Tab-separated table of C-alpha atoms in Angstrom:
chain	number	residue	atom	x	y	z
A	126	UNK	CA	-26.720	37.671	-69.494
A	127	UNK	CA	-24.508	39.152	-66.709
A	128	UNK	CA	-21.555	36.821	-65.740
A	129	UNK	CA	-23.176	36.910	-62.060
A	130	UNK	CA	-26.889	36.355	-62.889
A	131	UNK	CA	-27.332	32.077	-62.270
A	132	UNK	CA	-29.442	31.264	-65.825
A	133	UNK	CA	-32.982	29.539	-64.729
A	134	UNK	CA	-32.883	25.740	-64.934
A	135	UNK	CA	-36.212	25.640	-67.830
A	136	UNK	CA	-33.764	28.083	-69.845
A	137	UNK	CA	-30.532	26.056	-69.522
A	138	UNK	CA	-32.696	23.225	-70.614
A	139	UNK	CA	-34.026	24.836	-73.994
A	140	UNK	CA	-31.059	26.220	-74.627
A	141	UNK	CA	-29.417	22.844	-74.351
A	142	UNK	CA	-31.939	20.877	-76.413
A	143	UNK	CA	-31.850	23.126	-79.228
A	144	UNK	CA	-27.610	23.249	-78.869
A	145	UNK	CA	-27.882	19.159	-78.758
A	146	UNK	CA	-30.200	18.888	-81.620
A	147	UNK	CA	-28.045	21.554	-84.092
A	148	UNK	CA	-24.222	20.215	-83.045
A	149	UNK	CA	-24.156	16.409	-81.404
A	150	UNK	CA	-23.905	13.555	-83.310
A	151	UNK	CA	-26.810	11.129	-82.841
A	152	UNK	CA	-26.219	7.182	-80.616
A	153	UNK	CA	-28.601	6.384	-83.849
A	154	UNK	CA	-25.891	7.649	-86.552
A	155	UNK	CA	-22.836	6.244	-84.996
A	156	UNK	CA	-20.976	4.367	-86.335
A	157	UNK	CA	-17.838	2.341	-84.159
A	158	UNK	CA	-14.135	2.489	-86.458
A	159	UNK	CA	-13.269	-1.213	-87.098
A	160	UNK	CA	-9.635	-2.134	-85.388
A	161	UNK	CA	-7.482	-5.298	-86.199
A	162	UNK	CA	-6.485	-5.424	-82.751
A	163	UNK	CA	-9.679	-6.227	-80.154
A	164	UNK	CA	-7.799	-4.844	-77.312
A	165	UNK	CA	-7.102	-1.593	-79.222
A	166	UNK	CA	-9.803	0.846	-77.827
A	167	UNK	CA	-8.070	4.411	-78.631
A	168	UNK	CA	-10.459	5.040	-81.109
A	169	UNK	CA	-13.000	5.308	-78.290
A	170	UNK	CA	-10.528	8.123	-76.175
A	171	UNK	CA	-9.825	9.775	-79.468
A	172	UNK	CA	-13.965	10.088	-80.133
A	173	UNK	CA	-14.203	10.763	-76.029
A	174	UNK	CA	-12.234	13.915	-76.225
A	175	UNK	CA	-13.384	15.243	-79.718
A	176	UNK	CA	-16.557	14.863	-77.830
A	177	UNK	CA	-15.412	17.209	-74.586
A	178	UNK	CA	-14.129	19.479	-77.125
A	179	UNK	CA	-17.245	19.890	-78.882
A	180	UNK	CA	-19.209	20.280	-75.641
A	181	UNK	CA	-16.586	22.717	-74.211
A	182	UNK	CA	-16.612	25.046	-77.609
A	183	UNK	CA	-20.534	24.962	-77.476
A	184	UNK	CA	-20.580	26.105	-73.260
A	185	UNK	CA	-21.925	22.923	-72.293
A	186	UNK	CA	-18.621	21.757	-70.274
A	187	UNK	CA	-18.066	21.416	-66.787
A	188	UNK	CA	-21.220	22.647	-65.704
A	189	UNK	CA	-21.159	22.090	-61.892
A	190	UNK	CA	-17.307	23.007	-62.027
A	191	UNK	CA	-16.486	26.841	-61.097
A	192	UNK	CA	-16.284	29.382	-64.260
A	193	UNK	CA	-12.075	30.225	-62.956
A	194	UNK	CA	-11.426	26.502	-64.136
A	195	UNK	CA	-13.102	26.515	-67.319
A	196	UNK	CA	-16.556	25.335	-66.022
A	197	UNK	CA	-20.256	27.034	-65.795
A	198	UNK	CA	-20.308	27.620	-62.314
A	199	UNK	CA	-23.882	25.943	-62.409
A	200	UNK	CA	-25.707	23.735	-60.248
A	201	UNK	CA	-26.268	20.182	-60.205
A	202	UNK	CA	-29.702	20.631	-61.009
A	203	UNK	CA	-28.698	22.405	-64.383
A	204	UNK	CA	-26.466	19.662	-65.207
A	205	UNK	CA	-29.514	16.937	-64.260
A	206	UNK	CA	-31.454	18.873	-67.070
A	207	UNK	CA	-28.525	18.318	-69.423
A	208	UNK	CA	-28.146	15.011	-68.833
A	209	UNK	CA	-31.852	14.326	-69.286
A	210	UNK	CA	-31.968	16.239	-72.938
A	211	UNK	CA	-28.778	14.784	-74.206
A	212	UNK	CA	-30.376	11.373	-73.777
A	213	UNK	CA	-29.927	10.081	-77.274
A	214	UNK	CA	-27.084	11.878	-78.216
A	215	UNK	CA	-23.340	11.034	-78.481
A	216	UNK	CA	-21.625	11.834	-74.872
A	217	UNK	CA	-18.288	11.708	-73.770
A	218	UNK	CA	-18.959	8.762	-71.152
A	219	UNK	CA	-15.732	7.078	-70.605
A	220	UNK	CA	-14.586	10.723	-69.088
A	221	UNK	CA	-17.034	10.669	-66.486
A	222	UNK	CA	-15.707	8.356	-64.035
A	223	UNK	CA	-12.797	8.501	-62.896
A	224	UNK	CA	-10.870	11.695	-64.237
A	225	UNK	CA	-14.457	14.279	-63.762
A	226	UNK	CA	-16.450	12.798	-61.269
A	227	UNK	CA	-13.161	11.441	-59.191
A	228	UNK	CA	-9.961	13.248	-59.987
A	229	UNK	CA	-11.510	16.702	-60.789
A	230	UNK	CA	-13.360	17.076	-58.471
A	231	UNK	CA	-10.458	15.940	-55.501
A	232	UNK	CA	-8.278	18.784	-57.129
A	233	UNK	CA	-11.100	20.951	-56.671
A	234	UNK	CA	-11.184	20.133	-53.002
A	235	UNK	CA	-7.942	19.707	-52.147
A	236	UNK	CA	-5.839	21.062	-55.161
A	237	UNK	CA	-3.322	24.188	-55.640
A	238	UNK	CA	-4.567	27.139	-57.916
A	239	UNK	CA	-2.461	25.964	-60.509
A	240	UNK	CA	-3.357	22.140	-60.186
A	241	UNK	CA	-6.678	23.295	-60.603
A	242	UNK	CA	-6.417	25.923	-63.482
A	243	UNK	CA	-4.069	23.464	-65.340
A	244	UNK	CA	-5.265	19.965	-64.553
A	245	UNK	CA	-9.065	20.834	-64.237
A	246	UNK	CA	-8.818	23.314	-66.986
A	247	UNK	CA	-7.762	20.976	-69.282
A	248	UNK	CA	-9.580	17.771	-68.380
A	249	UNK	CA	-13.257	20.230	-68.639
A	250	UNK	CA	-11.442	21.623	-72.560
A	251	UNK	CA	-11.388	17.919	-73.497
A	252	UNK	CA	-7.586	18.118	-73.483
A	253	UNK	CA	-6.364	15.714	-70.714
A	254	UNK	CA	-7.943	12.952	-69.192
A	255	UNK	CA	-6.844	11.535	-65.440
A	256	UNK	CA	-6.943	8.343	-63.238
A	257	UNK	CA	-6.270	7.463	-59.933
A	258	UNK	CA	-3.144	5.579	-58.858
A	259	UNK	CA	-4.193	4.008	-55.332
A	260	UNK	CA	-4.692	0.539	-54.676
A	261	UNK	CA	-1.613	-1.776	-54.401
A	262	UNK	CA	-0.230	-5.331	-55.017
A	263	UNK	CA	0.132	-6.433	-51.202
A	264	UNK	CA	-2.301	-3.961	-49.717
A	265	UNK	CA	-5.767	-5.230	-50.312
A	266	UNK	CA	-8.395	-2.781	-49.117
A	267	UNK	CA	-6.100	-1.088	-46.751
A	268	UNK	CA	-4.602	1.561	-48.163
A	269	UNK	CA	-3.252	3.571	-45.559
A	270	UNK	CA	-1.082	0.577	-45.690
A	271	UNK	CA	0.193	1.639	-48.565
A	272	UNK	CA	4.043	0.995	-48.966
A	273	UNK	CA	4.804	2.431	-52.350
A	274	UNK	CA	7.318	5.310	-51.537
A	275	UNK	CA	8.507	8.555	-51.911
A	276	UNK	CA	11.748	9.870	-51.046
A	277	UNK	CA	12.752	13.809	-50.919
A	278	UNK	CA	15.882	14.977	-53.010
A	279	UNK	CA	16.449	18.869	-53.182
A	280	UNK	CA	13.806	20.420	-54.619
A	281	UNK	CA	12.180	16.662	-55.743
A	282	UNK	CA	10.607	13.555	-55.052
A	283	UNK	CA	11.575	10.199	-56.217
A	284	UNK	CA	9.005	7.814	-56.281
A	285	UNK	CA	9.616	3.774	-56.434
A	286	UNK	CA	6.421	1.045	-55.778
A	287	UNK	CA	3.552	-0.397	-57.772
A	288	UNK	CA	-0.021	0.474	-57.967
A	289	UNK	CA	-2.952	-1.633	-59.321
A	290	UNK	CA	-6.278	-2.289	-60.481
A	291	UNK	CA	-5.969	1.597	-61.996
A	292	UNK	CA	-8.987	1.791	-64.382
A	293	UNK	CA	-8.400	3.533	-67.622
A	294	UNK	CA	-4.380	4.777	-66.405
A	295	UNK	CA	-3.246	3.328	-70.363
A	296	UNK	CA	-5.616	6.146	-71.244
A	297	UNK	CA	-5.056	8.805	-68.934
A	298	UNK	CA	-2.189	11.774	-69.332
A	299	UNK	CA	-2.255	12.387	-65.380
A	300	UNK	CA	-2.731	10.125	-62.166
A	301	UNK	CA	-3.845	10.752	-58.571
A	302	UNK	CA	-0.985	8.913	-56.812
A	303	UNK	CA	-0.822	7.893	-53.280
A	304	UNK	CA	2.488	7.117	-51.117
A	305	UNK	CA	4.555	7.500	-48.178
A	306	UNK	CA	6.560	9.889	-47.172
A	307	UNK	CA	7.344	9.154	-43.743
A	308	UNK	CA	7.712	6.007	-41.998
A	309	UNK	CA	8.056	6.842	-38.518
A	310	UNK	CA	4.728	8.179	-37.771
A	311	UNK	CA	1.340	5.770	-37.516
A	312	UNK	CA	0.463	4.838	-40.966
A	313	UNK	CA	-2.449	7.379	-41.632
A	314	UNK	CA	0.066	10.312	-40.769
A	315	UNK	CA	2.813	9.487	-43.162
A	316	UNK	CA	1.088	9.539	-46.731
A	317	UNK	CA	1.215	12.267	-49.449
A	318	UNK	CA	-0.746	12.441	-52.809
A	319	UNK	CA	1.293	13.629	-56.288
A	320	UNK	CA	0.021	14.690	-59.508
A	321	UNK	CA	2.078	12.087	-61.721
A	322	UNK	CA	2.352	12.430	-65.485
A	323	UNK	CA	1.726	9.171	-66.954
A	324	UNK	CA	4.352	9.202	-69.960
A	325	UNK	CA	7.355	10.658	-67.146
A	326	UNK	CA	10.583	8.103	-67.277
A	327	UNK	CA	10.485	5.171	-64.899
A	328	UNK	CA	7.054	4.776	-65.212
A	329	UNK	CA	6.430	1.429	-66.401
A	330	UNK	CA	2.540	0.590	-66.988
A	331	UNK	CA	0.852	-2.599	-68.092
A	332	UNK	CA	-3.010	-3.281	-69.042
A	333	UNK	CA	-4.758	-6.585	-66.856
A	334	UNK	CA	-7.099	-8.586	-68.274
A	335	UNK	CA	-9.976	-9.525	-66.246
A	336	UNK	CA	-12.071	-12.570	-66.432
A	337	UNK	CA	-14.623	-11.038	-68.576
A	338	UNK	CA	-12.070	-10.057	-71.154
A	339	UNK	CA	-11.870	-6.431	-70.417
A	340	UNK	CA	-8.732	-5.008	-70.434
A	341	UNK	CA	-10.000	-1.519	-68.573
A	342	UNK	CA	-8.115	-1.625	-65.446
A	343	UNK	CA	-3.459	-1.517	-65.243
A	344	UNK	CA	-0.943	-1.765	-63.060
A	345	UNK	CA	1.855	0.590	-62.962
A	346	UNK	CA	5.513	-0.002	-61.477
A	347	UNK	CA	7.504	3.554	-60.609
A	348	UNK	CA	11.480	3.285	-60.581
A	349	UNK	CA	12.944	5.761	-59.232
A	350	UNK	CA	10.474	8.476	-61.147
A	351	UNK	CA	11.450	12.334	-60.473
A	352	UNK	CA	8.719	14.605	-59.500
A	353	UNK	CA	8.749	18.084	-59.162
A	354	UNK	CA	8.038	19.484	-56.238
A	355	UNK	CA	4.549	21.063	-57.425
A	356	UNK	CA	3.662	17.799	-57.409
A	357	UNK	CA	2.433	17.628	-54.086
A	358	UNK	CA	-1.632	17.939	-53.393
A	359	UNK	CA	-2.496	19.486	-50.078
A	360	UNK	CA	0.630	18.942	-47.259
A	361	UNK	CA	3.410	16.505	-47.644
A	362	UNK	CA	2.479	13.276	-44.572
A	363	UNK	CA	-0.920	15.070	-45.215
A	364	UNK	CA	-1.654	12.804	-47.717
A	365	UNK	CA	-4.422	11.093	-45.542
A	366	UNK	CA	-6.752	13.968	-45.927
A	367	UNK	CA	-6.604	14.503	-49.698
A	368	UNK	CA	-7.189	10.513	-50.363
A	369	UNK	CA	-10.269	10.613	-47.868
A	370	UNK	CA	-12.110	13.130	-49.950
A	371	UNK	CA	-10.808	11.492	-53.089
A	372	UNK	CA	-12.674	8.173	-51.567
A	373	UNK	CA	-15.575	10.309	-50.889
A	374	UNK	CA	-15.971	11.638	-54.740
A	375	UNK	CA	-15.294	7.766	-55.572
A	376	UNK	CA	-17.628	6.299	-53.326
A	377	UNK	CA	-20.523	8.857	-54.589
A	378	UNK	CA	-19.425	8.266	-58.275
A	379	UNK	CA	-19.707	4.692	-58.162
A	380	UNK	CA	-23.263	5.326	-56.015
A	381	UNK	CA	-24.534	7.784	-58.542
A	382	UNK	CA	-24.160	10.380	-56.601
A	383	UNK	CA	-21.778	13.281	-58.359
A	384	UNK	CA	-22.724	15.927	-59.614
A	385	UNK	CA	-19.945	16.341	-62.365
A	386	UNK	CA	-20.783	13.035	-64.306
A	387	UNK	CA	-22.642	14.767	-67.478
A	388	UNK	CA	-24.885	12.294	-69.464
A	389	UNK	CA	-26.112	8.832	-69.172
A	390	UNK	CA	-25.430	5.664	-69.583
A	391	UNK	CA	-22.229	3.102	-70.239
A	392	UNK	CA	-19.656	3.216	-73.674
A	393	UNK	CA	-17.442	0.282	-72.863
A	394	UNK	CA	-17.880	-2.490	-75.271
A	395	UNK	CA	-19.839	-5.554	-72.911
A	396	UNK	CA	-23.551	-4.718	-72.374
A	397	UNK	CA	-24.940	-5.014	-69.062
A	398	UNK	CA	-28.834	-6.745	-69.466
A	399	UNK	CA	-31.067	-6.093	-66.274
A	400	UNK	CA	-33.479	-8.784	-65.472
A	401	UNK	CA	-36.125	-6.988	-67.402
A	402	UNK	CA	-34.471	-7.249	-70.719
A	403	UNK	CA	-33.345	-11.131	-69.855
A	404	UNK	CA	-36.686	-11.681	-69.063
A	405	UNK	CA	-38.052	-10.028	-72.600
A	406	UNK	CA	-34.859	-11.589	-74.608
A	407	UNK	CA	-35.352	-15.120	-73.097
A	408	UNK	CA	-39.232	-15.577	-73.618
A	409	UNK	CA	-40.224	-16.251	-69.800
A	410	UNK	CA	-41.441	-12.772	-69.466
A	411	UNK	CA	-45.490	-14.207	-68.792
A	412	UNK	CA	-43.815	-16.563	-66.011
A	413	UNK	CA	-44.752	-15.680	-62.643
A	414	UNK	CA	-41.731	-16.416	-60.894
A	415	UNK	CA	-39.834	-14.589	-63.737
A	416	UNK	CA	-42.408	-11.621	-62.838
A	417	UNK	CA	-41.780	-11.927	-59.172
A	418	UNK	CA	-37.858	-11.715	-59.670
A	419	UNK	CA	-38.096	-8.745	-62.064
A	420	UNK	CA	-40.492	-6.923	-59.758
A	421	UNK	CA	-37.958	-7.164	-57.182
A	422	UNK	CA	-35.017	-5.500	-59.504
A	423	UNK	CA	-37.247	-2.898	-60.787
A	424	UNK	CA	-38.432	-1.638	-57.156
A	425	UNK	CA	-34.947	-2.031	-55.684
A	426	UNK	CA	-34.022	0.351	-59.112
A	427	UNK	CA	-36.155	2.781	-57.548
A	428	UNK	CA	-35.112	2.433	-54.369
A	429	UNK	CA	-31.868	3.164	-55.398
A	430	UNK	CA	-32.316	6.166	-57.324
A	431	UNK	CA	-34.690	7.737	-54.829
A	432	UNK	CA	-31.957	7.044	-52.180
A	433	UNK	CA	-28.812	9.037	-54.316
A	434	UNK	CA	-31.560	11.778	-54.562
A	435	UNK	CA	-31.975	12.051	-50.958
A	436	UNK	CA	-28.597	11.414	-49.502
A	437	UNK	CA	-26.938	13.216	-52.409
A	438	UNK	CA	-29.077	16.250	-50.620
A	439	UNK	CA	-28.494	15.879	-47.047
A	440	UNK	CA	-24.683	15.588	-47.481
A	441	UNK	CA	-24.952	18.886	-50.342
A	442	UNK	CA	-27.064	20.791	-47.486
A	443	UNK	CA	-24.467	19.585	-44.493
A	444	UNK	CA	-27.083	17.556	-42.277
A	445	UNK	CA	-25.620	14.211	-43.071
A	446	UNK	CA	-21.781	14.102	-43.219
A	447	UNK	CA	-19.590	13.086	-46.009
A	448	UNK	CA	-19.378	9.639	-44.857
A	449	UNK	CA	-23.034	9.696	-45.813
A	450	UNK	CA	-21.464	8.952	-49.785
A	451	UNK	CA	-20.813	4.935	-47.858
A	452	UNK	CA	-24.361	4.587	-48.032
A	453	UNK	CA	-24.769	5.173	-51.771
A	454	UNK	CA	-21.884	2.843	-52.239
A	455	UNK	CA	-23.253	0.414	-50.657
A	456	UNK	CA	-26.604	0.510	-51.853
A	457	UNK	CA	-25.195	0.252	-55.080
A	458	UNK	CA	-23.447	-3.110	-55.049
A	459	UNK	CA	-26.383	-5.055	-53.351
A	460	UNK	CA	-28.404	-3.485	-56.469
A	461	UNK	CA	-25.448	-4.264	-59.095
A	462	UNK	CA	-25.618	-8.035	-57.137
A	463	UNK	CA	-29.039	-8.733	-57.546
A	464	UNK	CA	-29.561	-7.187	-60.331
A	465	UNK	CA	-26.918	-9.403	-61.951
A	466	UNK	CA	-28.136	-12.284	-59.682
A	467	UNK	CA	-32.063	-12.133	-61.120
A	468	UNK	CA	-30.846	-12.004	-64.724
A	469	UNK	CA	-28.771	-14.776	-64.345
A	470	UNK	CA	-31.780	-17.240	-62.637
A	471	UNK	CA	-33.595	-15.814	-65.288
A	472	UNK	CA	-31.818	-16.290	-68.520
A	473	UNK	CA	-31.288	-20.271	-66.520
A	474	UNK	CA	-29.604	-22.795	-69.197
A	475	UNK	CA	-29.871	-19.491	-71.966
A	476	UNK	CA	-26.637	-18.120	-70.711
A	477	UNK	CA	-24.804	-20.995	-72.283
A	478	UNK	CA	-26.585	-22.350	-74.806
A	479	UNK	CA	-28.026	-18.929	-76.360
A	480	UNK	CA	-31.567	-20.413	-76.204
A	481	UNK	CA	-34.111	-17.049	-76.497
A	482	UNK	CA	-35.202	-14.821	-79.350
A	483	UNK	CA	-32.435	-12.885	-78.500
A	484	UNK	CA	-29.729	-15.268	-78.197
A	485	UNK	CA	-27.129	-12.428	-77.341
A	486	UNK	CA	-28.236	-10.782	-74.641
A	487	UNK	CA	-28.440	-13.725	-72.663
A	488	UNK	CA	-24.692	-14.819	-73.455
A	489	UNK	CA	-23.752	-11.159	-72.290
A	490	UNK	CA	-25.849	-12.006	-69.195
A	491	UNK	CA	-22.988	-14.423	-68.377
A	492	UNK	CA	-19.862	-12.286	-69.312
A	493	UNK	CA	-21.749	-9.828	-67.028
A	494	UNK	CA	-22.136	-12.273	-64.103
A	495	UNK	CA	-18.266	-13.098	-64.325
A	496	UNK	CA	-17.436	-9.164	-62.977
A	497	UNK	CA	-20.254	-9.533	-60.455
A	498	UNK	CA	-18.075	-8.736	-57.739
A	499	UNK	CA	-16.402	-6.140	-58.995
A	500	UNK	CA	-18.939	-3.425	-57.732
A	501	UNK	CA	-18.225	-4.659	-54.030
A	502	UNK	CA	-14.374	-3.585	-54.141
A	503	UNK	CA	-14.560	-0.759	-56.617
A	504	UNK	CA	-14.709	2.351	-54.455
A	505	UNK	CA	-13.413	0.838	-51.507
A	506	UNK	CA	-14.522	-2.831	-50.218
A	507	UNK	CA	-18.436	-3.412	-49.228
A	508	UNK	CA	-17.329	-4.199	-45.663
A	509	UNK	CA	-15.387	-1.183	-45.723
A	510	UNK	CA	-18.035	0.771	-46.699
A	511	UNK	CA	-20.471	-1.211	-43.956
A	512	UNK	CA	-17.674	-0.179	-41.403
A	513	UNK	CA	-18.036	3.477	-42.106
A	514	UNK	CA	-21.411	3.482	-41.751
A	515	UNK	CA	-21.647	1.768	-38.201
A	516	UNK	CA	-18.530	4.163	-37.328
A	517	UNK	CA	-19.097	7.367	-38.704
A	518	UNK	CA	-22.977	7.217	-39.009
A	519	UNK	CA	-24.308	5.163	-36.663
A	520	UNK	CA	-21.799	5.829	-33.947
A	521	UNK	CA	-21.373	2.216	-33.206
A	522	UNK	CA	-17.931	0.692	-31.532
A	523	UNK	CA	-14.582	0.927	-34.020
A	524	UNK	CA	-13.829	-2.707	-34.610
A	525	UNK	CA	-9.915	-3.484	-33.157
A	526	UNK	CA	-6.956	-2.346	-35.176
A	527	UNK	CA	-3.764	-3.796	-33.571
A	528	UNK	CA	-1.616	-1.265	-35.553
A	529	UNK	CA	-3.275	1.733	-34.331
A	530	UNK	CA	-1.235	4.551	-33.568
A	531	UNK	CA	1.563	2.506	-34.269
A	532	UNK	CA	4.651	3.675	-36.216
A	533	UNK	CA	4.625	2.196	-39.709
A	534	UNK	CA	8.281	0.759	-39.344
A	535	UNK	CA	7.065	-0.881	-36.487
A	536	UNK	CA	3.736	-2.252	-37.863
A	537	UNK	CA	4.463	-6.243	-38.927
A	538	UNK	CA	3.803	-6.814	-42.865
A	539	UNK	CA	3.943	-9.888	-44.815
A	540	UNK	CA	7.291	-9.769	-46.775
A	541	UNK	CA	7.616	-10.620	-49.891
């Protein structure tokens, strides 16, 4: 087939299904490496990339990223057909989201020719994985507030702050990182975004354990950390421009949305039950009020998916703009809520005592319940993402921001 010639969906399909069936390993067949430590999880990025690696050498890699970076070139609706015949099989999940569907495609954006050859190239061979380094100790959901800094020196930068809430950094070989540059300007104007290496000197990271026991998300602490000046991503103070697209690939990530997340489906270690399986597990499924509360999950489900289809299109075919990706967002975290909501009026006294045929699923209902709010600040807050939508989509009144146009050394902070 000629490098130009786009192969036909139907033939990308059978090609893929007989590829799958001939070279993946089967979910049935696995088998997970015991570890002394229960924290220890680099078995799971070891198997992750071997995975890539395996996809990559077989031409299944990247397939909605362009061919110059080591992609397909394809469209999403190739890698939708993928995703639906490798259903079953063995994917590399825990690369989807955020180093693909986040970080890859930002450098794609926004990105140098080199950032994109290198970085891309190597995250799509199964070679490096990234993460984003963003969100900060004192800055809450705003961060153009940001205050971690970087300072010019020659033909560097030196970087000095602390980023949080990072998922998978311990993991990752590059980060995404956000920080100021200027001070003097109003606090959107003064930002620029560096391609850090995670093992570079002065880079201290640590892993946070959440409530549920996950230790998936870090903090990192940069002293006095020398970057080239390659580093850069887009325009130095231009920073601004580069995170909003980068929130635009997260926001449609988390919404299911992007089109470079390739399979289905969740690797980390807690299960998630839906009300349906609570319902099954816990032995109410023939009570009516059980049937009522899992009817309502299952046709939000659908509203949900039909909804990514449909915005994921208007934004792809430019008749709803990119602020269009809030909508998925927030679609997603009342589903995640009430999805997680249901099961747990369902499952009742079961999630502590174990009561059910099925005694763990409800337990996991719990542990699940304990990150419920996680989906409403991943990807930016849910009033955030209610704010863009009345903005940017609905045209309605910007709400008052008293530092405004404001120089940042002027704008009062809590010290401290």
């Amino acid at each position: 087939m000629s490098q130009n010639a786009v192969e036909s969906v139907e033939s990308f399909r059978a090609r893929a299904r007989t590829w799958l069936s001939e070279h993946m390993p089967r979910l049935d067949d696995r088998t997970q490496p015991e570890s002394p430590d229960p924290d220890d999880d680099s078995h799971e990025w070891k198997r992750a990339r071997e995975l890539q690696q395996l996809l990559y050498q077989g031409g299944f890699a990247g397939i909605c990223f362009p061919r110059e970076y080591g992609g397909l070139g394809l469209t999403e609706a190739h890698q939708k057909a993928f995703t639906e015949e490798s259903d079953g099989y063995e994917m590399p999940l825990l690369l989807n989201v955020p180093s693909f569907a986040i970080c890859g495609a930002t450098l794609l954006d926004m990105g140098g020719e080199d950032q994109k050859r290198d970085r891309v190239g190597a995250a799509i061979r199964g070679e490096e994985v990234m993460c984003q380094l963003l969100s900060e100790p004192s800055g809450g959901s705003d961060l153009a507030g940001l205050i971690t800094r970087a300072e010019r020196d020659g033909d560097e930068w030196i970087l000095n702050g602390a980023k949080t809430w990072s998922t998978s950094a311990y993991a990752a070989d590059w980060g995404l990182c956000l920080a100021r540059t200027n001070w003097d300007v109003p606090k959107h104007q003064g930002l620029t975004m560096f391609l850090v290496p995670l093992k570079t000197p002065g880079l201290t990271l640590n892993r946070v354990r959440m409530v549920n026991g996950s230790r998936e998300f870090c903090e990192e602490f940069f002293d006095d950390v020398r970057l080239p000046a390659s580093s850069v991503v887009g325009l130095v103070d231009d920073g601004w421009t580069v995170a909003s697209r980068q929130l635009f690939h997260e926001r449609n990530a988390v919404g299911g949305g992007s089109p470079y997340v390739s399979g289905s489906g969740n690797l980390r270690a807690t299960p998630h039950p839906s009300p349906f399986e609570v319902a099954r597990a816990s032995g109410r499924a023939a009570d009516p009020r059980v049937r009522e509360l899992v009817g309502e999950y299952l046709a939000l489900k659908t509203v949900h998916e039909q909804t990514v289809g449909r915005v994921s299109a208007a934004m792809a075919a430019e008749t709803l703009p990119p602020a269009g990706s809030s909508l998925l967002r927030l679609l997603h975290a009342e589903y995640m809520h009430l999805m997680d909501d249901h099961a747990v009026r369902i499952a009742g006294a079961g999630i502590a005592t174990g009561i059910g045929s099925e005694p763990g699923v409800t337990g996991w209902t719990a542990t699940g319940f304990l990150m419920r709010q996680g989906v409403s600040l991943g990807g930016g807050s849910t009033e955030i993402a209610r704010n863009i939508i009345s903005e940017r989509l609905l045209s309605m009144p910007r709400e008052p921001a008293p530092d405004r146009g404001v120089p940042f050394n002027q704008v009062k902070r809590v010290s401290g």
